[in-house]
PDB file of C-alpha atoms in Angstrom:
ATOM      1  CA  UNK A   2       8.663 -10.233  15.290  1.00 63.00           C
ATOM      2  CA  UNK A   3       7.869 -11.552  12.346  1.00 82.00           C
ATOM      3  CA  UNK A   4       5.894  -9.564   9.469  1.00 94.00           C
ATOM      4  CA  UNK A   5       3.320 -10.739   6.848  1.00 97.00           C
ATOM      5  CA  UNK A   6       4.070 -13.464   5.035  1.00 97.00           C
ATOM      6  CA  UNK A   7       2.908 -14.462   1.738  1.00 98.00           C
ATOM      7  CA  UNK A   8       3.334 -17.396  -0.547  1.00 97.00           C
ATOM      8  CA  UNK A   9       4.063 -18.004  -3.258  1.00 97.00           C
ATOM      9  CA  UNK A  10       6.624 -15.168  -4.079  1.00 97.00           C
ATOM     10  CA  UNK A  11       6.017 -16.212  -7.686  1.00 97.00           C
ATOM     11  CA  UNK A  12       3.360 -18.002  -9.449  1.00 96.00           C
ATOM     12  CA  UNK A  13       3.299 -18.704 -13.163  1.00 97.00           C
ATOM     13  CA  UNK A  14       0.255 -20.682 -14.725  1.00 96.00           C
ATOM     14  CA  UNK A  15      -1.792 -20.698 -17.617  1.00 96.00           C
ATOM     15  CA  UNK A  16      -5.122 -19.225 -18.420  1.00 96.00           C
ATOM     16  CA  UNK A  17      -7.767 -21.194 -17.227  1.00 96.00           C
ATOM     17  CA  UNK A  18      -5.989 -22.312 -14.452  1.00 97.00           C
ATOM     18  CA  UNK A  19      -6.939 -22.571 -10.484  1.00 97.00           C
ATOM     19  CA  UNK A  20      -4.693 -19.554  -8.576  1.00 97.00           C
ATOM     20  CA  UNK A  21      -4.722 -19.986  -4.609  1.00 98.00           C
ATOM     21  CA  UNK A  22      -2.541 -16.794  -2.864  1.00 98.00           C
ATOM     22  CA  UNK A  23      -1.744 -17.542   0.528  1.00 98.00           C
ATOM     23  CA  UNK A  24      -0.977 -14.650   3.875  1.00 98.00           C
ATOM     24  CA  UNK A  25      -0.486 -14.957   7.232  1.00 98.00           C
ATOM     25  CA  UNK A  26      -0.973 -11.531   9.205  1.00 98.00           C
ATOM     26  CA  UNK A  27       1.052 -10.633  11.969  1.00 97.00           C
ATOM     27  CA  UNK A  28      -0.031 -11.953  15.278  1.00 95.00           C
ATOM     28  CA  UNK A  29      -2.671  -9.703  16.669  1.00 94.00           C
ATOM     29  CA  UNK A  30      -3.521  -7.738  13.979  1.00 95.00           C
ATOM     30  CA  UNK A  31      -7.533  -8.009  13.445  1.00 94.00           C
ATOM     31  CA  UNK A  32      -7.939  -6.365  10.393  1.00 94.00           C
ATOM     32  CA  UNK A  33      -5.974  -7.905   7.527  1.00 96.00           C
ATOM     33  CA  UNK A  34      -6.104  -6.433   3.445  1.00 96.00           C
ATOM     34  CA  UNK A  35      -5.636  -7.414  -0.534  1.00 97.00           C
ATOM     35  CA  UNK A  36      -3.891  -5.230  -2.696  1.00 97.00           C
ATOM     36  CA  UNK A  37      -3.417  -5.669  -6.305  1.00 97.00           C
ATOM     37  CA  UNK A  38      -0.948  -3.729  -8.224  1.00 95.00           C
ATOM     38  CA  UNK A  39      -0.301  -3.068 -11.666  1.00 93.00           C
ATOM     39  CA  UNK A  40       1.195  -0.596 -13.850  1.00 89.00           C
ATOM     40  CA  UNK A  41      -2.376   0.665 -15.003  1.00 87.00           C
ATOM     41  CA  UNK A  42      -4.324   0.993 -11.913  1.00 88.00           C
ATOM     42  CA  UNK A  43      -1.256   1.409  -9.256  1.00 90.00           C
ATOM     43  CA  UNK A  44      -1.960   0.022  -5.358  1.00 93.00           C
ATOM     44  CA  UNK A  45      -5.607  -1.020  -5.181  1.00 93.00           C
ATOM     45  CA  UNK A  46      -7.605  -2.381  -2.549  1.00 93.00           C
ATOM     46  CA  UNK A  47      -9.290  -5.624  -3.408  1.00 95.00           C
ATOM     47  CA  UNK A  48     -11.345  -6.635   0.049  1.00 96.00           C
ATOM     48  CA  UNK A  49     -10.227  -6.421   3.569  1.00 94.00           C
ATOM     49  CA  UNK A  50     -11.449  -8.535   7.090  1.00 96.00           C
ATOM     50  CA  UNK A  51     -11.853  -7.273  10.405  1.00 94.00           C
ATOM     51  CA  UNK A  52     -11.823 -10.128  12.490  1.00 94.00           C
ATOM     52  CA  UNK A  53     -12.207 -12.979  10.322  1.00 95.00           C
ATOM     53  CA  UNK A  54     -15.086 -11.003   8.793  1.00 95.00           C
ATOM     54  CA  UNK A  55     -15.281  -9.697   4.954  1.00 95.00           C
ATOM     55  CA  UNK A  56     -16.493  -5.935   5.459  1.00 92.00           C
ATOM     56  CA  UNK A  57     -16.057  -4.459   1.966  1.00 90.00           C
ATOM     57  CA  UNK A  58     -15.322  -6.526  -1.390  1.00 92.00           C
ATOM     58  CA  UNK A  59     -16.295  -3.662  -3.749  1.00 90.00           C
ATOM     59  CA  UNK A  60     -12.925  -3.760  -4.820  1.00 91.00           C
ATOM     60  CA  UNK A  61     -13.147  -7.514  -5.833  1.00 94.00           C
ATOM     61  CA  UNK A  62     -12.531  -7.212  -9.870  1.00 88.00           C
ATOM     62  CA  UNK A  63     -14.946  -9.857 -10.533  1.00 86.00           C
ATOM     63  CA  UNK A  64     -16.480 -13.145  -9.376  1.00 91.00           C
ATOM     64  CA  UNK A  65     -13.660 -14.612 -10.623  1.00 95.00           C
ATOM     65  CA  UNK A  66     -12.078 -13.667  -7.265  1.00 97.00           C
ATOM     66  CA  UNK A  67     -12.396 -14.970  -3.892  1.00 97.00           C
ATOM     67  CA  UNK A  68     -11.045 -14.135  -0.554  1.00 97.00           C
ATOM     68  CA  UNK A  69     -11.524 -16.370   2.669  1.00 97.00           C
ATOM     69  CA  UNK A  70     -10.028 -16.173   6.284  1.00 97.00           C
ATOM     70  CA  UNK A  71     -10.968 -19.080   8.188  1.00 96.00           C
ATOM     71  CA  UNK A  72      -8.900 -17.991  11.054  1.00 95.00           C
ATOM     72  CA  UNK A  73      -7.239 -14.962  12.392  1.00 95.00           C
ATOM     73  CA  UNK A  74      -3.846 -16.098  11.280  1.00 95.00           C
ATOM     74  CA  UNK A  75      -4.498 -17.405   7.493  1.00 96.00           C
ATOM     75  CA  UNK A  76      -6.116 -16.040   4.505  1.00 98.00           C
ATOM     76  CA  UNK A  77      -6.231 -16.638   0.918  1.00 98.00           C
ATOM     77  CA  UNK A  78      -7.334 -15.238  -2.423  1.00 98.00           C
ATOM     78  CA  UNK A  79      -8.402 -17.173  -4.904  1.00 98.00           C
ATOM     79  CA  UNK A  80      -8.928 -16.686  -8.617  1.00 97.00           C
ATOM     80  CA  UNK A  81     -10.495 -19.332 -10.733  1.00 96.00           C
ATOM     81  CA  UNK A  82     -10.738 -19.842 -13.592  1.00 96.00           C
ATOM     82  CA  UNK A  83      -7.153 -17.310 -13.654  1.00 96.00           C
ATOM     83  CA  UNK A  84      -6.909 -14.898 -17.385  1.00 96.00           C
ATOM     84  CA  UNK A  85      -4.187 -12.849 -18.711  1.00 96.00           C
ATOM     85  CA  UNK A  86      -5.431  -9.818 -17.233  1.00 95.00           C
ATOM     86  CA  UNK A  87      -4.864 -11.313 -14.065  1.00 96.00           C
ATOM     87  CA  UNK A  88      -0.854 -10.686 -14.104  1.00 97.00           C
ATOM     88  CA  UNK A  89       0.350  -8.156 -11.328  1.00 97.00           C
ATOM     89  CA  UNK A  90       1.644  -8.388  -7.579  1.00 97.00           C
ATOM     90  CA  UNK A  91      -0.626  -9.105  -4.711  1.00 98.00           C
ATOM     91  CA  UNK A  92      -0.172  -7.474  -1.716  1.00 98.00           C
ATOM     92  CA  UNK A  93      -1.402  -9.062   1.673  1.00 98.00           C
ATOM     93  CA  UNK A  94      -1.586  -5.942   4.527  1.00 97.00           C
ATOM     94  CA  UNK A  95      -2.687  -5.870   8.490  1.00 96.00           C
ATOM     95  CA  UNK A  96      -3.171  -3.695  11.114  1.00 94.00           C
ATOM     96  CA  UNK A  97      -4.209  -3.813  14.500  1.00 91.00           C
ATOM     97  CA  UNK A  98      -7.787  -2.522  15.803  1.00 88.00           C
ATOM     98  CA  UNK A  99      -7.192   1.200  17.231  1.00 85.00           C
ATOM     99  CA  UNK A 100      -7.130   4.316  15.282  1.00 81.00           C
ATOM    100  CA  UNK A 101      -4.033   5.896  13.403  1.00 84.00           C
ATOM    101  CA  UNK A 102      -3.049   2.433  13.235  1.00 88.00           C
ATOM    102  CA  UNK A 103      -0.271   1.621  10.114  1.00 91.00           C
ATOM    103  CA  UNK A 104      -1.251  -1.285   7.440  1.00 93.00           C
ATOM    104  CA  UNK A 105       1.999  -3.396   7.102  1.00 96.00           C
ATOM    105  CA  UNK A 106       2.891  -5.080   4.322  1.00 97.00           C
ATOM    106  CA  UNK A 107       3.739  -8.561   3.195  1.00 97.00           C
ATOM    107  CA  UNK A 108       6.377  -9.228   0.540  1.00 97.00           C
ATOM    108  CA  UNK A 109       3.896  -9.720  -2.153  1.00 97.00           C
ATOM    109  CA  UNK A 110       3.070 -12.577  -4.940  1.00 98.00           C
ATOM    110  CA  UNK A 111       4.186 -12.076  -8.303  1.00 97.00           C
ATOM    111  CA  UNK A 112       1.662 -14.057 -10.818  1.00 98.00           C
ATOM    112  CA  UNK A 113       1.934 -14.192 -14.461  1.00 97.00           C
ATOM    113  CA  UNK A 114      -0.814 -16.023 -16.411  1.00 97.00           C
ATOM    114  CA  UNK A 115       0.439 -17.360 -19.714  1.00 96.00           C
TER     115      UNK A 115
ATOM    116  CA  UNK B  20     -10.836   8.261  -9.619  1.00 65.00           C
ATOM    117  CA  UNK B  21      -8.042   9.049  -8.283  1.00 80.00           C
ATOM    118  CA  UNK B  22      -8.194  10.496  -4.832  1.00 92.00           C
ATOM    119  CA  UNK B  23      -4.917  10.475  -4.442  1.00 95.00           C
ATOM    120  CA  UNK B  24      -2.190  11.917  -6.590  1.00 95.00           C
ATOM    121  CA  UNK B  25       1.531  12.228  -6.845  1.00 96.00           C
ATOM    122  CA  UNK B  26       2.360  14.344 -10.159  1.00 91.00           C
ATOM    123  CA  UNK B  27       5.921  13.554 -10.184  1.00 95.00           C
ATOM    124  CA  UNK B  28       6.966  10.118 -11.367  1.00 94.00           C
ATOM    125  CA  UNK B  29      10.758  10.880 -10.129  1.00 97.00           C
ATOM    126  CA  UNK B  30      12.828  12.947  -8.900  1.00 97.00           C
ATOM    127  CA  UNK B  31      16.885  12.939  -8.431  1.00 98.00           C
ATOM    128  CA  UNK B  32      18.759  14.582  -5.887  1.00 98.00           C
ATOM    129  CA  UNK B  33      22.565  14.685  -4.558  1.00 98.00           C
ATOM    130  CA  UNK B  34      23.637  12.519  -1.221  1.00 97.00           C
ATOM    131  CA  UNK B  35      23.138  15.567   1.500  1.00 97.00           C
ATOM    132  CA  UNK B  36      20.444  17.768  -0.198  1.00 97.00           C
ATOM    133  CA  UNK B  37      16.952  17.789   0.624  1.00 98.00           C
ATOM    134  CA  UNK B  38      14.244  15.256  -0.847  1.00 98.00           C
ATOM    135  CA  UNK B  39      10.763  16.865  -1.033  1.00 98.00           C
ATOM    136  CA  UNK B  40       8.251  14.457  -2.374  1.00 98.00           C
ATOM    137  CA  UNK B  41       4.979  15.933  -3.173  1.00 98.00           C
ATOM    138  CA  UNK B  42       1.037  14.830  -2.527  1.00 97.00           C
ATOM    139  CA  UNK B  43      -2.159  16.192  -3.165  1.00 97.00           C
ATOM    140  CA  UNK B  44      -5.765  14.676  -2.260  1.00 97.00           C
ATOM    141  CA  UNK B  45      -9.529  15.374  -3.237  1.00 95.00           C
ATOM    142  CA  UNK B  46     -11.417  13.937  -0.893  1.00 91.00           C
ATOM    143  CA  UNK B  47     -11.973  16.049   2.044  1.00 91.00           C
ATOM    144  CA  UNK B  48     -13.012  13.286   4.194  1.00 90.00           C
ATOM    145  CA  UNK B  49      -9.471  11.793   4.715  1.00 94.00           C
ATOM    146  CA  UNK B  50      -8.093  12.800   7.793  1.00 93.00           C
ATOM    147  CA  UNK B  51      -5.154  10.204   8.029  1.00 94.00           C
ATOM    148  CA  UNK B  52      -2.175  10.381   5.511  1.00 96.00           C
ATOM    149  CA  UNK B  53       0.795   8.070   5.341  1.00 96.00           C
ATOM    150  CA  UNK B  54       4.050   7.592   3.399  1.00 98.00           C
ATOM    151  CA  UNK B  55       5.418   4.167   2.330  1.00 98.00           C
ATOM    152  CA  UNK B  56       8.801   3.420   0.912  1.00 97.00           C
ATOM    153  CA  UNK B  57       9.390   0.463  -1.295  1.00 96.00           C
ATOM    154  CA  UNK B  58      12.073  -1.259  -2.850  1.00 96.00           C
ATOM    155  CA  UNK B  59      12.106  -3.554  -5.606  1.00 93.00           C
ATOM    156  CA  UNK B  60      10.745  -6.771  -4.768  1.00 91.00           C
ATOM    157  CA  UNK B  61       9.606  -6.003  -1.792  1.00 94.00           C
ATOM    158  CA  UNK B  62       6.413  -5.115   0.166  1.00 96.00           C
ATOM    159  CA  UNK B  63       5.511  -1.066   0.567  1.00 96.00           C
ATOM    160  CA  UNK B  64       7.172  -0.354   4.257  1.00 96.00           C
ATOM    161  CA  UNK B  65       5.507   2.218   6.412  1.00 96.00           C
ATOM    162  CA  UNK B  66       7.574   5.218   7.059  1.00 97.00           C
ATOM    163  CA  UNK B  67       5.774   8.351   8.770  1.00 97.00           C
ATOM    164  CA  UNK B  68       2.019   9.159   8.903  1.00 95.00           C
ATOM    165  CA  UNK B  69       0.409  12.300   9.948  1.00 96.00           C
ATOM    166  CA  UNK B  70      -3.610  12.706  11.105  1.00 93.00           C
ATOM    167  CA  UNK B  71      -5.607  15.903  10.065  1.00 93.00           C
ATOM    168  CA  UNK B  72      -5.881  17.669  14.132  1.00 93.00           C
ATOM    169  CA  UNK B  73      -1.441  18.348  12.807  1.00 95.00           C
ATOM    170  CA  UNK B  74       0.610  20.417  10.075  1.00 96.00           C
ATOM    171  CA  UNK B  75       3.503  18.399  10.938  1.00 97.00           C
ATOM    172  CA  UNK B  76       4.973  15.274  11.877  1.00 97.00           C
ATOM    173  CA  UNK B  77       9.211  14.549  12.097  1.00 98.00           C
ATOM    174  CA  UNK B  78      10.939  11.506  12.462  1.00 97.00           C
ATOM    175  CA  UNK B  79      14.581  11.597  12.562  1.00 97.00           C
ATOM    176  CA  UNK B  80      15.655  12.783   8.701  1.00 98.00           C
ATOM    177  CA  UNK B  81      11.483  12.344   7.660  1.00 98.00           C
ATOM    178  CA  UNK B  82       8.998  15.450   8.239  1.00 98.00           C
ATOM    179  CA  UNK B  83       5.899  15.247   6.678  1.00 98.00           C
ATOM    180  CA  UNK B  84       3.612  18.542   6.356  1.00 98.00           C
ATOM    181  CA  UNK B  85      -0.004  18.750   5.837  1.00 98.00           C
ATOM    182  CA  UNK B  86      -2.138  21.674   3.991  1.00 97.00           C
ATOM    183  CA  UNK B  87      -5.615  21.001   4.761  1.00 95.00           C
ATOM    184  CA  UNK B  88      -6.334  24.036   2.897  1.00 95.00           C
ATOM    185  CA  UNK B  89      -4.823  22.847  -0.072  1.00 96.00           C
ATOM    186  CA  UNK B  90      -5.562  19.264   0.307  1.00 96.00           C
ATOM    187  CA  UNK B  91      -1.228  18.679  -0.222  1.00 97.00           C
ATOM    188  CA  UNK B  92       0.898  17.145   1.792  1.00 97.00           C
ATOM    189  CA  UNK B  93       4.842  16.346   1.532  1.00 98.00           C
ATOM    190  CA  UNK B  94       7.533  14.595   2.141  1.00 98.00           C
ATOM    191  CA  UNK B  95      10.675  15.719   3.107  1.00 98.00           C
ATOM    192  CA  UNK B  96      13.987  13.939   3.672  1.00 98.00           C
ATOM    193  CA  UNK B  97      16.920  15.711   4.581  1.00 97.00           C
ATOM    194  CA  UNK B  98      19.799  15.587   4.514  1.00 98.00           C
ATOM    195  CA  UNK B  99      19.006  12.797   1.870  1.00 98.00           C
ATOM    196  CA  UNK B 100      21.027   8.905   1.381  1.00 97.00           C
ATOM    197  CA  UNK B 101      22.085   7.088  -1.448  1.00 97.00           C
ATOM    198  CA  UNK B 102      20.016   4.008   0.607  1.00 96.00           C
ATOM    199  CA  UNK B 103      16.400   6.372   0.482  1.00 97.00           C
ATOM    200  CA  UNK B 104      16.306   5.634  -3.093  1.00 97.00           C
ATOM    201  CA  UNK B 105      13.189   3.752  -3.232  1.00 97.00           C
ATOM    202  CA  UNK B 106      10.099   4.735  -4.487  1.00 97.00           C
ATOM    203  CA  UNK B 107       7.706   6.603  -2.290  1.00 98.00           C
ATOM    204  CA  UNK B 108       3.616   6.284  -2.267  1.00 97.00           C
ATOM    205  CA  UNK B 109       1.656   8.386  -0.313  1.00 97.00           C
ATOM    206  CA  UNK B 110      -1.588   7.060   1.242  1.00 96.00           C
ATOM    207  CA  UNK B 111      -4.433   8.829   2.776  1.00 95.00           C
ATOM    208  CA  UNK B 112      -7.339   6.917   4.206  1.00 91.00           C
ATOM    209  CA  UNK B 113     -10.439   8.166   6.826  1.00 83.00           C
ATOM    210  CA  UNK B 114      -8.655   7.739  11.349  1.00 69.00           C
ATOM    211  CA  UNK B 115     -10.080   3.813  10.998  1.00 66.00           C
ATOM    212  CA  UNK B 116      -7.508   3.275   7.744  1.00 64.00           C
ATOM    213  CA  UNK B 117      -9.721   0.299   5.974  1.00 76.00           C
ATOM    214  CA  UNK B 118     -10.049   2.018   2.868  1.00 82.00           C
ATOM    215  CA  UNK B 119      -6.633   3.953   2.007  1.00 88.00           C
ATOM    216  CA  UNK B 120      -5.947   5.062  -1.220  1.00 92.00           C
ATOM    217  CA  UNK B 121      -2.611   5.269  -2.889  1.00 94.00           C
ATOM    218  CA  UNK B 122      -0.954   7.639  -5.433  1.00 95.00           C
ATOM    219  CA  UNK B 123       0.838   6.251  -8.048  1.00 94.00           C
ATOM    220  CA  UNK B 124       4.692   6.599  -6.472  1.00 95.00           C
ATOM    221  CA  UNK B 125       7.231   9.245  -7.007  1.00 97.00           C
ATOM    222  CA  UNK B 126      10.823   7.039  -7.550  1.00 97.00           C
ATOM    223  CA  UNK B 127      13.418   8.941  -5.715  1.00 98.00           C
ATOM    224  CA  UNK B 128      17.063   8.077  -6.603  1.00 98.00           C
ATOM    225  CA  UNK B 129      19.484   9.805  -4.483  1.00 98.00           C
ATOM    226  CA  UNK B 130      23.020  10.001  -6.454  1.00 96.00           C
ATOM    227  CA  UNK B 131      26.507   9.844  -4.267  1.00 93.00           C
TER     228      UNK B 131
END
């Protein structure tokens, strides 16, 4: 069975630039997670989906930022215009509905904004 | 704020001792706690979780215990393999896991 996948694995672009992360959760999961992680701040959530639904942003850094999940098998996160600050790994994570239920984790996307 | 915290960046042990990895919380309203281990380029990889109604949890070499008392919990891994060296994050999130926290990691290098 296959896991989450994310693309790219590695992203380099300059400041200023348009930044589109891409994850596909595993099949039947309903709830489906952004994680940023950097040396500072460690693991943190960014905004999460249940069902194709945002239910908590507060995590989103700044308007910069924007998550969508048209369908329950594709979502992205978007950052435009991109900034230095921006370098770090994103995570993509999903879990089924149920309780006690595991996040699993995708391989992550290295970006680096020059 | 860190909810969640693992004091101890690394720690080193020999191939057959025991690993205990270390965890402490603040906020009394998690009831779900979970260990990840990840490797370098990789994605964190769920290893054992434990819910508040326990004290323990074991899964082959991996036992996690739980203070609630103390708001701790740990990891242990015994005996311990030169392939466990990863680096370890405990979680800890409310039974419907959407908003789990992390600690910062504890890298564990096991040495043959």
């Amino acid at each position: 069975d296959a896991g989450v996948i994310q693309s790219p694995r590695h992203e380099v672009t300059e400041m200023g630039q348009e930044v589109t992360l891409r994850c596909k959760p595993i099949s039947g999961h309903n709830s489906l997670f952004w994680y940023r992680q950097t040396m500072m701040r460690g693991l943190e959530l960014l905004i999460y989906f249940n069902n194709n639904v945002p239910i908590d942003d507060s995590g989103m850094p700044e308007d910069r930022f924007s998550a969508k999940m048209p369908n329950a098998s594709f979502s992205t996160l978007k950052i435009q215009p991109s900034e230095p600050r921006d370098s770090a790994v994103y995570f993509c994570a999903s879990r089924p509905d149920g309780d006690n239920q595991p996040q699993h984790f995708g391989d992550g996307t290295r970006l680096s904004i020059l | 704020d860190q909810q969640v915290k693992q004091n101890s960046p690394s720690l080193s042990v020999q191939e057959g001792r025991i690993s205990i990895l270390n965890c402490d919380y603040t906020n009394s309203m998690f009831d779900y706690f979970l260990w990840y281990k990840k490797y370098p380029a990789e994605g964190p990889t769920f290893l054992i979780s434990i819910s508040s109604i326990k004290d323990k949890n074991e899964d082959g070499r991996f036992t996690v215990f739980l203070n609630k008392s103390a708001k701790h919990l740990s990891l242990h891994i015994v005996p311990s393999q030169p392939g466990d060296s990863a680096v370890y994050f405990c979680a800890a999130s409310n039974t419907n896991n959407n908003d789990m926290r992390f600690g910062a990691g504890t890298r564990l290098t096991v040495k043959p």
